[in-house]
C-alpha cells in the first residue's frame, strides 16, 4: 500500500517539472533532463527509503513473528512437557490404582470366602437353632399333653393327696399355657408328681385325719395306708370302721368308701389300725419288738368291684329288683323298646285270637253243613254260614249264595270272598315283622348312645383302668341285649302266625273247592 502511494507522488513531481520546462530551450531541456534525473534519483531514493522502511517493517514483523513462534513453540513444548508430566503422573496413579485394585480384589476374594464360610456357619447355626427350637417345642408339647392327661386322670386316681396334686399340676398347666413358658419348671413339676405318686405306691403311713364316715362329714379318724392297695379308717368318736375299695363306676369315681363291712372284717381293720398306732409309738418300740402281733387285713389286690361285693354285707336282690336295675342300665332307649315289646305282645294276642275265631270251623258245623248240601237245602246252609260269621263260613257262604246259578258265577263269588277275607287274616302281620326288625335297631341305637356317653365321660375325667371302659361298654350293650330279647320272640311268633295263616288259607281253598264239587258235580 505504501509503495503505490510513493509512485503516485513521483508522477505528480514529474508532471510539474514538465510544465515549468515547456517554454524553454535546449538548455532548458538539459536542465529539465538533469532535473528529471535528479527527481528520479530522489524518487528512487525515496523509493529506496520506502523499501528500506518496508524491509525494516517486514524484518520487525518477521522478528515479531519469530518471537511469537518461539513463544508458541516454547508454550507448545511447555504444554507437551506438562502433558508428559500429567501422562507420567497418570501412569503412576494408574499403576498405583492397579496395585490397589489388585490388592482390593485379593482382599475382596478373601473377604468373600470368609463371608461364604461365615454364611455357611450361620446357616448351620440357624438350622441347629431351628432344630433345637423344634425339639424344644416338641418336648414342651409332649410335656403339656402328658400334664393334661395326668391332670385329667387325677380325679379318678388314688384319693390320698389328690388336692395337693391338683394344685401342683394345675399351676404347672397354667405355666405351660403361657406365651413364653418355663418348660423346665413344668417338666420338673410333672416328674416330681410322678415320683411322689410312685413313692406313695411303695410307702405306708398312719395318722390322724379328717374324713367323711358314712354320711357324716368332717369326722376325725385314725387312718392307716398301705401303699395304694389298702386304706382303712377308724372314727375316734364311736370306732366306726370304713375301707376304700375300687368300684370302676362310669361317673369317674374310681374309688369309693365301703362302710358296710362284715363284723369280723371291721374288727380286723380296727385292730390293724390300733396295732399300727402302737407299733409307731417310739415308747412302745421295745415292747413291740419283743411281742410282735399279727393282724389280718383285707387288701384289695385286684382293685375291682367284685372284691367289694365279696366283702360287703349286701343282701341278694330279687328278680324284680334285678330286672329294674337291668332296665335302668339301658338308659332312655329302654322305654321305646318296652313300648315295642308291649305293642308286639298285643299284636300277637290279637292275631292269635282272630285266627282262633275266624280261621276254623267245628266238626259239628261242618257235619251239619254237609247234611244241608247233600239234601240240597242251600238256603239253610247259607243261613247257617251267616250265623257262624267266620272267615271260612263267609267263603262257603259265597259259594252257597250262587248255588242256584252256574259254576262260573259260584267261582267268581268264591274269588271275591277269598280276596275279601284273606287280607283280614293277614292284617297287621307286616307291622309285627317291622317291630321284630326295629327292636335290634333300637338296641343298637342305645348301644351307640351309651358308648358316646362313655367316651364323653372318659374325655372329661379320664381313666387309668381298662375295666372302667369294659364296664361302660357292657352297660351300653344292655340295650342291644334288650332289643334281641324282644326281636327273637317276636320273629318266632311272626313265623308261627304266618304258618297258621297259610294253613287257614289252604283250608279255605280245600273246603270251598269241595263244596263247589258237591254242588256242581257235573261241571
mmCIF file of N, CA and C in Angstrom, residues 34 55 116 158 164 221 325-326 370 405 433 481 489:
data_model
loop_
_atom_site.group_PDB
_atom_site.id
_atom_site.type_symbol
_atom_site.label_atom_id
_atom_site.label_comp_id
_atom_site.label_asym_id
_atom_site.label_seq_id
_atom_site.Cartn_x
_atom_site.Cartn_y
_atom_site.Cartn_z
ATOM 1 N N UNK A 34 18.278 17.088 -16.481
ATOM 2 C CA UNK A 34 19.020 16.904 -15.219
ATOM 3 C C UNK A 34 18.086 16.891 -14.023
ATOM 4 N N UNK A 55 11.343 -3.011 4.386
ATOM 5 C CA UNK A 55 12.167 -4.155 4.782
ATOM 6 C C UNK A 55 12.304 -4.178 6.302
ATOM 7 N N UNK A 116 -18.659 -66.265 52.806
ATOM 8 C CA UNK A 116 -19.317 -67.526 52.469
ATOM 9 C C UNK A 116 -19.140 -68.549 53.579
ATOM 10 N N UNK A 158 -55.914 -92.467 92.907
ATOM 11 C CA UNK A 158 -55.978 -92.709 94.344
ATOM 12 C C UNK A 158 -56.254 -91.397 95.059
ATOM 13 N N UNK A 164 -53.474 -81.718 96.812
ATOM 14 C CA UNK A 164 -52.143 -81.178 96.544
ATOM 15 C C UNK A 164 -51.703 -81.439 95.116
ATOM 16 N N UNK A 221 -60.573 -89.208 112.295
ATOM 17 C CA UNK A 221 -60.363 -90.653 112.187
ATOM 18 C C UNK A 221 -58.882 -90.964 112.327
ATOM 19 N N UNK A 325 -83.080 -102.936 87.904
ATOM 20 C CA UNK A 325 -81.708 -102.426 87.773
ATOM 21 C C UNK A 325 -81.197 -102.594 86.349
ATOM 22 N N UNK A 326 -81.517 -103.755 85.756
ATOM 23 C CA UNK A 326 -81.117 -104.002 84.362
ATOM 24 C C UNK A 326 -81.785 -103.001 83.422
ATOM 25 N N UNK A 370 -122.664 -130.109 55.631
ATOM 26 C CA UNK A 370 -122.640 -131.141 54.596
ATOM 27 C C UNK A 370 -124.013 -131.815 54.458
ATOM 28 N N UNK A 405 -127.265 -120.867 40.703
ATOM 29 C CA UNK A 405 -126.769 -120.428 39.397
ATOM 30 C C UNK A 405 -125.740 -121.431 38.895
ATOM 31 N N UNK A 433 -93.843 -107.798 61.883
ATOM 32 C CA UNK A 433 -92.494 -108.052 61.342
ATOM 33 C C UNK A 433 -91.615 -106.811 61.469
ATOM 34 N N UNK A 481 -78.895 -106.126 73.995
ATOM 35 C CA UNK A 481 -79.438 -107.361 74.566
ATOM 36 C C UNK A 481 -80.963 -107.293 74.657
ATOM 37 N N UNK A 489 -88.237 -113.435 70.096
ATOM 38 C CA UNK A 489 -89.582 -113.997 70.278
ATOM 39 C C UNK A 489 -90.598 -113.429 69.283
#
